[in-house]
Short mmCIF file of C-alpha atoms in Angstrom, two decimals:
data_model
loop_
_atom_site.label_atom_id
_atom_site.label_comp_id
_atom_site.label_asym_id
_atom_site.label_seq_id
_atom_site.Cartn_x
_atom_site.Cartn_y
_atom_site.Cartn_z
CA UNK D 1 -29.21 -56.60 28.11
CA UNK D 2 -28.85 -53.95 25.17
CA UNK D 3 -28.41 -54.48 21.77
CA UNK D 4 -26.23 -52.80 19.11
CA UNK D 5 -27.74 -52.75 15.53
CA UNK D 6 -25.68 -51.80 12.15
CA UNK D 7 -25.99 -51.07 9.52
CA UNK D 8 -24.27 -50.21 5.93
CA UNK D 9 -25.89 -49.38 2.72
CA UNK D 10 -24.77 -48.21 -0.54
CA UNK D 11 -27.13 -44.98 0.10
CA UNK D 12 -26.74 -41.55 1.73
CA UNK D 13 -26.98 -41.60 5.57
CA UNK D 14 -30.45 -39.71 6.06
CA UNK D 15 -32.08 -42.39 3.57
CA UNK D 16 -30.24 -45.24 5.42
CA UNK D 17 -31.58 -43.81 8.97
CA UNK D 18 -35.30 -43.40 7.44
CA UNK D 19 -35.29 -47.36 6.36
CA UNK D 20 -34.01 -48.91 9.46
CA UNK D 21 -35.39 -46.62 11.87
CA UNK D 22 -38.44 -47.12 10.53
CA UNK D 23 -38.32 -50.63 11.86
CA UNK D 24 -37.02 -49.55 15.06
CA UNK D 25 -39.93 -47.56 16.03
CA UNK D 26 -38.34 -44.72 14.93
CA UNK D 27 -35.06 -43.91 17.22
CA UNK D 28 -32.78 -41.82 15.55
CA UNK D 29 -29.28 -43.74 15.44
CA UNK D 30 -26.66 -43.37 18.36
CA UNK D 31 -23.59 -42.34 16.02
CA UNK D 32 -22.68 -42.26 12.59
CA UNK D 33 -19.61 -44.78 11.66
CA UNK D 34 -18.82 -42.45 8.46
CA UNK D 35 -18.73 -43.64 4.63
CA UNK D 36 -16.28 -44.71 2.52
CA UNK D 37 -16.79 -45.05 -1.50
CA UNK D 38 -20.39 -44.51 -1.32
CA UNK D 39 -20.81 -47.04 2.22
CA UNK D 40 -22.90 -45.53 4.67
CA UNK D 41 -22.82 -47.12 8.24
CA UNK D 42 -24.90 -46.15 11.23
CA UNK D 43 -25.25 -47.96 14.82
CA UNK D 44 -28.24 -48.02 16.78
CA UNK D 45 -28.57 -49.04 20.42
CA UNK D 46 -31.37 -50.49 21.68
CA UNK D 47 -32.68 -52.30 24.65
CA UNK D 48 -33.40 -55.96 23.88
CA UNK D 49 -32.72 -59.64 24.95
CA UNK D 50 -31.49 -62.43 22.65
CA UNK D 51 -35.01 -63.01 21.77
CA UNK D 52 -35.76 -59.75 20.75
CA UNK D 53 -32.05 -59.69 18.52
CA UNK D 54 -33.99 -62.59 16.38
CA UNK D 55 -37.19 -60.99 15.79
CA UNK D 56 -35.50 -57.80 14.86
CA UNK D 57 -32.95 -59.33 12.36
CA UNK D 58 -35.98 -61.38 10.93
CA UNK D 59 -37.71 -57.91 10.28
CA UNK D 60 -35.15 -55.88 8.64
CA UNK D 61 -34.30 -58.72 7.06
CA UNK D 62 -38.05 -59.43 5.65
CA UNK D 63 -38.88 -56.14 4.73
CA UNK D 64 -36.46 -56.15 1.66
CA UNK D 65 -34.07 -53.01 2.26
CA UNK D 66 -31.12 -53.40 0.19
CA UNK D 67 -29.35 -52.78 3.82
CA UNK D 68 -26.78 -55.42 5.71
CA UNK D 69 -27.46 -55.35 9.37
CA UNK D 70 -25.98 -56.94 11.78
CA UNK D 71 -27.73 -57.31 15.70
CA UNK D 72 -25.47 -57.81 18.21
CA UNK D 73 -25.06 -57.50 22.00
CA UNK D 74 -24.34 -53.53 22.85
CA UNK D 75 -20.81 -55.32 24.43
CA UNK D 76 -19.95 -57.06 21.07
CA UNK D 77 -16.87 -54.87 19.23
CA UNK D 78 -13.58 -55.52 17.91
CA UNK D 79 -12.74 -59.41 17.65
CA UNK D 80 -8.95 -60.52 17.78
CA UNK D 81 -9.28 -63.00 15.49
CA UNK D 82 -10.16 -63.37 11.98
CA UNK D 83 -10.78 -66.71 10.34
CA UNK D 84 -12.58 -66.50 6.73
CA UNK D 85 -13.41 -68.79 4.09
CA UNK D 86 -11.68 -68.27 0.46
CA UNK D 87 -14.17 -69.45 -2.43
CA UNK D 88 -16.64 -67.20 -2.83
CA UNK D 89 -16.19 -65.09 0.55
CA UNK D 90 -12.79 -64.03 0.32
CA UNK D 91 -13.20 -64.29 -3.62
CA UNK D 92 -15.28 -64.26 -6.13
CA UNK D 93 -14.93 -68.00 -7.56
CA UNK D 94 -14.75 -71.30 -6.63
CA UNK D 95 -11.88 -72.40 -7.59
CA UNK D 96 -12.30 -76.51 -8.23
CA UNK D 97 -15.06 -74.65 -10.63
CA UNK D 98 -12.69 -72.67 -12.49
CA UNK D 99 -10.09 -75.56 -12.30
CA UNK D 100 -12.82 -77.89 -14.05
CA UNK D 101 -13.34 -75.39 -16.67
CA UNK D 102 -9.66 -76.39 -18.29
CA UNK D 103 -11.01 -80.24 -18.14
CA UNK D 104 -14.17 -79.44 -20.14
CA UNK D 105 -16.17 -80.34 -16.50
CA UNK D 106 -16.96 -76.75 -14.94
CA UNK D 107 -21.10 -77.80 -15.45
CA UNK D 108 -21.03 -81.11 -14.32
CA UNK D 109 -18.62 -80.10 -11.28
CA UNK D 110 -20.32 -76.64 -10.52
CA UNK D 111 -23.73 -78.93 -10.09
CA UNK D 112 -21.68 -80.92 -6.89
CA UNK D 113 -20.11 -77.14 -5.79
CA UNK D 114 -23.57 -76.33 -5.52
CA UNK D 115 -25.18 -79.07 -3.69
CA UNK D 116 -22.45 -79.24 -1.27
CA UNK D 117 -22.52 -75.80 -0.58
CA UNK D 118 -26.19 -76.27 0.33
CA UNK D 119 -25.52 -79.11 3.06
CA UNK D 120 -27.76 -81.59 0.34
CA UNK D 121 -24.29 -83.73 0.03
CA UNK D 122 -21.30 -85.13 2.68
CA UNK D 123 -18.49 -82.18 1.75
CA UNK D 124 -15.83 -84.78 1.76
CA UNK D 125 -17.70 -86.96 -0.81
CA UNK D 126 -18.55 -84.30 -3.22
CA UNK D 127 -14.69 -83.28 -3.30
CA UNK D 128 -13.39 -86.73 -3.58
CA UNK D 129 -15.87 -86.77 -6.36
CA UNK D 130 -15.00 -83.73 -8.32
CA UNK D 131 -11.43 -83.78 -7.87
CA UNK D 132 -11.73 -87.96 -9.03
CA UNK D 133 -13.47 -85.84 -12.29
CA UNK D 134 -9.99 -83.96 -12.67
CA UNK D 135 -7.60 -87.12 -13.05
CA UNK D 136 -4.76 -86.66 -16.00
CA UNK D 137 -5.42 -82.46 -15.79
CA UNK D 138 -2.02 -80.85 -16.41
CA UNK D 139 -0.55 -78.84 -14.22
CA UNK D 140 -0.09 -76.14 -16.04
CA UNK D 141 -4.31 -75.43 -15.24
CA UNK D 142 -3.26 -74.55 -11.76
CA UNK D 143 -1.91 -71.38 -12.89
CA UNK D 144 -3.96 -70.20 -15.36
CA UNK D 145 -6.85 -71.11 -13.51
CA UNK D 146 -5.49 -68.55 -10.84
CA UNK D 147 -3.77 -65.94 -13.10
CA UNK D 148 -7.16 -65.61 -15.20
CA UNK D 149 -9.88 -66.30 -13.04
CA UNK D 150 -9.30 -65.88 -9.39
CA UNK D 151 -10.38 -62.43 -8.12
CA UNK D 152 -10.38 -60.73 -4.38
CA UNK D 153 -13.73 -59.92 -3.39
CA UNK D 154 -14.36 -55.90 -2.88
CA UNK D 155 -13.53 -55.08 0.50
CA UNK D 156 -11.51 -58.27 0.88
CA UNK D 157 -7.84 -56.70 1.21
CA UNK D 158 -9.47 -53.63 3.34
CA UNK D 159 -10.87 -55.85 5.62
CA UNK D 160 -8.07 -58.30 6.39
CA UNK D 161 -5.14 -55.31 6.38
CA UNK D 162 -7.21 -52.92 9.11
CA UNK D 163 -7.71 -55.31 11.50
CA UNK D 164 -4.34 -56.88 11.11
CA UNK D 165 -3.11 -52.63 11.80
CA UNK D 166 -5.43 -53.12 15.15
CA UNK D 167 -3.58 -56.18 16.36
CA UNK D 168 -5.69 -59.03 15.06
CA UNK D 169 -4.42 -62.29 13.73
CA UNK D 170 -5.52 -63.34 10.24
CA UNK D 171 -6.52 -66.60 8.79
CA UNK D 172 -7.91 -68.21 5.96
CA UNK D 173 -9.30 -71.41 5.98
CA UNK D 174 -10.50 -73.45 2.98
CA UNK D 175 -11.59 -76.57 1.97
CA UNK D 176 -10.23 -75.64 -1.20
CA UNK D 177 -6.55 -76.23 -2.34
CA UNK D 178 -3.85 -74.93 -0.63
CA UNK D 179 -2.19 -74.28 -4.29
CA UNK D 180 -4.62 -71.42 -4.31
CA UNK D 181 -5.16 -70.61 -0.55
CA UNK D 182 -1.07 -69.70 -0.50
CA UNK D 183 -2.19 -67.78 -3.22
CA UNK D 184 -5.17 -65.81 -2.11
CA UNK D 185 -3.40 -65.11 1.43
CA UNK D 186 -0.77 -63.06 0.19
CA UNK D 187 -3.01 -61.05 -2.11
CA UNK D 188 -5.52 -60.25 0.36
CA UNK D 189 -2.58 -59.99 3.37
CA UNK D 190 -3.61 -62.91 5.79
CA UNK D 191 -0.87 -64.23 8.10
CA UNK D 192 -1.88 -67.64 7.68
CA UNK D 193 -3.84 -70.26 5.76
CA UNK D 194 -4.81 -74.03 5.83
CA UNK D 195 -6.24 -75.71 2.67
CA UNK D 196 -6.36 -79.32 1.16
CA UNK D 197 -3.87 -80.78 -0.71
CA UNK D 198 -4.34 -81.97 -4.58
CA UNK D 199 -2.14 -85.28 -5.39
CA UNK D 200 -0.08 -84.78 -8.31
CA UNK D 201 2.68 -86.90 -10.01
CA UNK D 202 5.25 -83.97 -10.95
CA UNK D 203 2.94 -83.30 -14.36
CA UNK D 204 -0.93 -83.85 -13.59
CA UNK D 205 -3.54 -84.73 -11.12
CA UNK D 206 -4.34 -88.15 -10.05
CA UNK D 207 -7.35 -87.33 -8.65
CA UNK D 208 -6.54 -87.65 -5.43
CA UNK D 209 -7.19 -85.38 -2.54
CA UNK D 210 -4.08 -85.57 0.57
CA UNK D 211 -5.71 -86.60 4.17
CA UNK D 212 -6.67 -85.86 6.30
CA UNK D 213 -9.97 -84.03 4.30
CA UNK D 214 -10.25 -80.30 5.49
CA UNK D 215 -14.07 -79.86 6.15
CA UNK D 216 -16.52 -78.44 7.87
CA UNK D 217 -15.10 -79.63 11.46
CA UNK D 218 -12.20 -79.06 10.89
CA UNK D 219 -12.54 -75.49 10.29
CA UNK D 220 -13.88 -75.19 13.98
CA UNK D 221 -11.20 -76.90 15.20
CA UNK D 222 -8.95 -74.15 13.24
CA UNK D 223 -10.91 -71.63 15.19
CA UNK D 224 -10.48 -73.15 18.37
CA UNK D 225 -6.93 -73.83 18.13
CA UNK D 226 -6.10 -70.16 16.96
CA UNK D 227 -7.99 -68.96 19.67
CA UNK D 228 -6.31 -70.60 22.49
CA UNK D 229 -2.56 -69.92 20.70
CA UNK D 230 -4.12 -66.31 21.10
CA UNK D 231 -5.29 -67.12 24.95
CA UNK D 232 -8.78 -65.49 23.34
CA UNK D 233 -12.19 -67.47 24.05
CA UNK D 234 -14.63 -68.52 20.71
CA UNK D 235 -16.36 -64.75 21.54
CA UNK D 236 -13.23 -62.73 20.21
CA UNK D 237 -13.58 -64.12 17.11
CA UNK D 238 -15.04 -63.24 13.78
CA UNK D 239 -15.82 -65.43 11.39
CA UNK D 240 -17.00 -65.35 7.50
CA UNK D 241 -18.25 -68.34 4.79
CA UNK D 242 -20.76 -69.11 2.31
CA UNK D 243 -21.58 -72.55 2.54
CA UNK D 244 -22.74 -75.05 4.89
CA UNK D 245 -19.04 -76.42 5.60
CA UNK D 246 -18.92 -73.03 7.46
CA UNK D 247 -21.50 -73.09 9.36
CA UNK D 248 -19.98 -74.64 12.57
CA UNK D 249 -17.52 -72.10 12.52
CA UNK D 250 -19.63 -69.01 12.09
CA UNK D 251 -21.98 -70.25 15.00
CA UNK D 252 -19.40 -71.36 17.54
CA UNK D 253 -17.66 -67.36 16.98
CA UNK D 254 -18.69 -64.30 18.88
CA UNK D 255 -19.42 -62.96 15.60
CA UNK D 256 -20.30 -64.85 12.38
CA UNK D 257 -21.19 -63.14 8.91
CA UNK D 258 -22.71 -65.20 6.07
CA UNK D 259 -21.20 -63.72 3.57
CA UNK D 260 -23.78 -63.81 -0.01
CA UNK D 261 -24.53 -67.26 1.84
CA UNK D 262 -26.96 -70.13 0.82
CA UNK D 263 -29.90 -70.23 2.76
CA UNK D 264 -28.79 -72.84 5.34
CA UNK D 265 -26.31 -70.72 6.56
CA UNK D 266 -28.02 -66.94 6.11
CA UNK D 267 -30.39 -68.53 8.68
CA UNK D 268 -27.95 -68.91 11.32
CA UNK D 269 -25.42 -66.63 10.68
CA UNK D 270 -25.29 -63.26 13.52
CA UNK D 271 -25.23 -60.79 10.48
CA UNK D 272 -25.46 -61.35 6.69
CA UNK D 273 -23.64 -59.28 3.72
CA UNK D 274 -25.64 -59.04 1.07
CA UNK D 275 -25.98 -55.66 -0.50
CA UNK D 276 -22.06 -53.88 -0.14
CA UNK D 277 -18.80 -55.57 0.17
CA UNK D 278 -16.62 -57.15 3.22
CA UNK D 279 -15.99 -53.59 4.72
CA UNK D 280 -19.43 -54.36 5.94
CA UNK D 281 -17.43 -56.84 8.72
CA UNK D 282 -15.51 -53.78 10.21
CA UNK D 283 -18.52 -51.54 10.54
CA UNK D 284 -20.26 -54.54 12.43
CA UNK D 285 -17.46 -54.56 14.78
CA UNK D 286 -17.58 -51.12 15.43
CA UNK D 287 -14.56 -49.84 12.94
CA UNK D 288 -15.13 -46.37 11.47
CA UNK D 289 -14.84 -45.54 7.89
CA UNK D 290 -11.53 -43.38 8.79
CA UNK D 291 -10.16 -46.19 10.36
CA UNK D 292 -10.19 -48.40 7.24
CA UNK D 293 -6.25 -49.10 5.95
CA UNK D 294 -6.33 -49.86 2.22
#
């Protein structure tokens, strides 16, 4: 077996080769995937079995370079299928945070964003809980919250239009709100989405959340379903989150990225971003920099 090791740093490439192959006992990288806005990517191959892909994330990881790696089987490239998380992967909030803001809650409802996100509490208790919190909020929150909060993470648009240009299918997949998933699709150009559904009564939320409760099984079963409408198996299939709802997901698909994750899911993830942006996810799978569609 052989191994293919990435990386992508906001540094120039002979800096970027002197840090990682440093840990590699020194063997020079195998190509250069080129740069884009100050990204540097470089791929190393390597023998290696799976064992030896652990111990050498665990070191690059451990020794503190402000470098996202990713270390893959030398046979692992472009997937078919994309299926991402939206708060705080795709973008930069969560969005029942921001929502809460408008209800004078975003503290007390951040604390149960946080915990859940963590795996410390159920995911469909905390968000019966929080949304309960949000009962009698007008309507009219829904939209500012997105207008004036809701921003696409760096790289997010990049990421999602170039491999839609190579033939991939896009999806994003929240346990979120499909008020903003419709949303956050469109901006960021995925074909598809699948959120959760806040109750209203034509002027404000009853605090309700629509069933069945998109969670963290259900996102698998997303994955598997697009998959097999593709006629692809689990290992053509790339998939990004944050939190521990997404961890089934990212460790049932040929490759998963914990994107600025929580620990829980860093840990098990086949690559972590970190240090750049999303654009990091098309240099993993092999993408070069002039390849990149804006």
């Amino acid at each position: 077996m052989s191994l293919r090791i990435v990386a992508v740093a906001a540094m120039d490439a002979a800096k970027l080769e002197a840090e990682v192959s440093s840990e590699l006992g020194r063997v020079a990288p195998s190509r250069s995937l080129g740069s884009v806005d100050g990204l540097v990517a470089l791929e190393w191959h390597l023998p290696g079995d799976e064992d030896e892909a652990a111990r050498l994330r665990a070191r690059l990881i451990d020794k503190g370079h402000p470098v996202d790696t990713a270390v893959l089987p030398a046979d692992s490239g472009r997937k078919r299928l994309l299926i991402s998380d939206m708060d705080s992967t795709i973008i930069g909030q969560e969005c029942l945070d921001e929502l809460a803001d408008f209800a004078g809650l975003k503290a007390e409802v951040s604390a149960i964003t946080e915990r859940a996100m963590r795996g410390e509490l159920d995911f469909e208790g905390a968000l019966t809980t929080r949304v309960a919190m949000l009962k009698g909020l007008g309507l009219d929150a829904l939209e500012q919250a997105y207008s004036e909060r809701i921003t696409l993470n760096p790289g997010a648009r990049t990421l999602v239009e170039t491999m839609k240009a190579d033939g991939a299918e896009t999806v994003l997949v929240s346990g979120g709100f499909t008020y903003f998933t419709s949303r956050v699709a469109a901006a960021a150009g995925f074909h598809t989405h699948r959120g959760n559904t806040l109750i209203d009564d034509g002027k404000t939320l009853t605090g309700e959340v629509g069933r069945p409760i998109l969670g963290r099984e259900a996102k698998l079963s997303a994955l598997d379903e697009f998959a097999a409408a593709r006629g692809i198996g689990r290992g053509d299939v790339i998939a990004m989150g944050d939190g521990a709802n997404d961890l089934a997901m990212i460790k049932a698909s040929g490759l998963g990225i914990a994107y600025h994750a929580k620990p829980v899911v860093a840990a098990e993830a086949h690559a972590a971003i970190e240090h750049t942006d999303l654009r990091a996810a098309l240099f993993f799978q092999g993408y070069e920099a002039k390849e990149f569609v804006s």
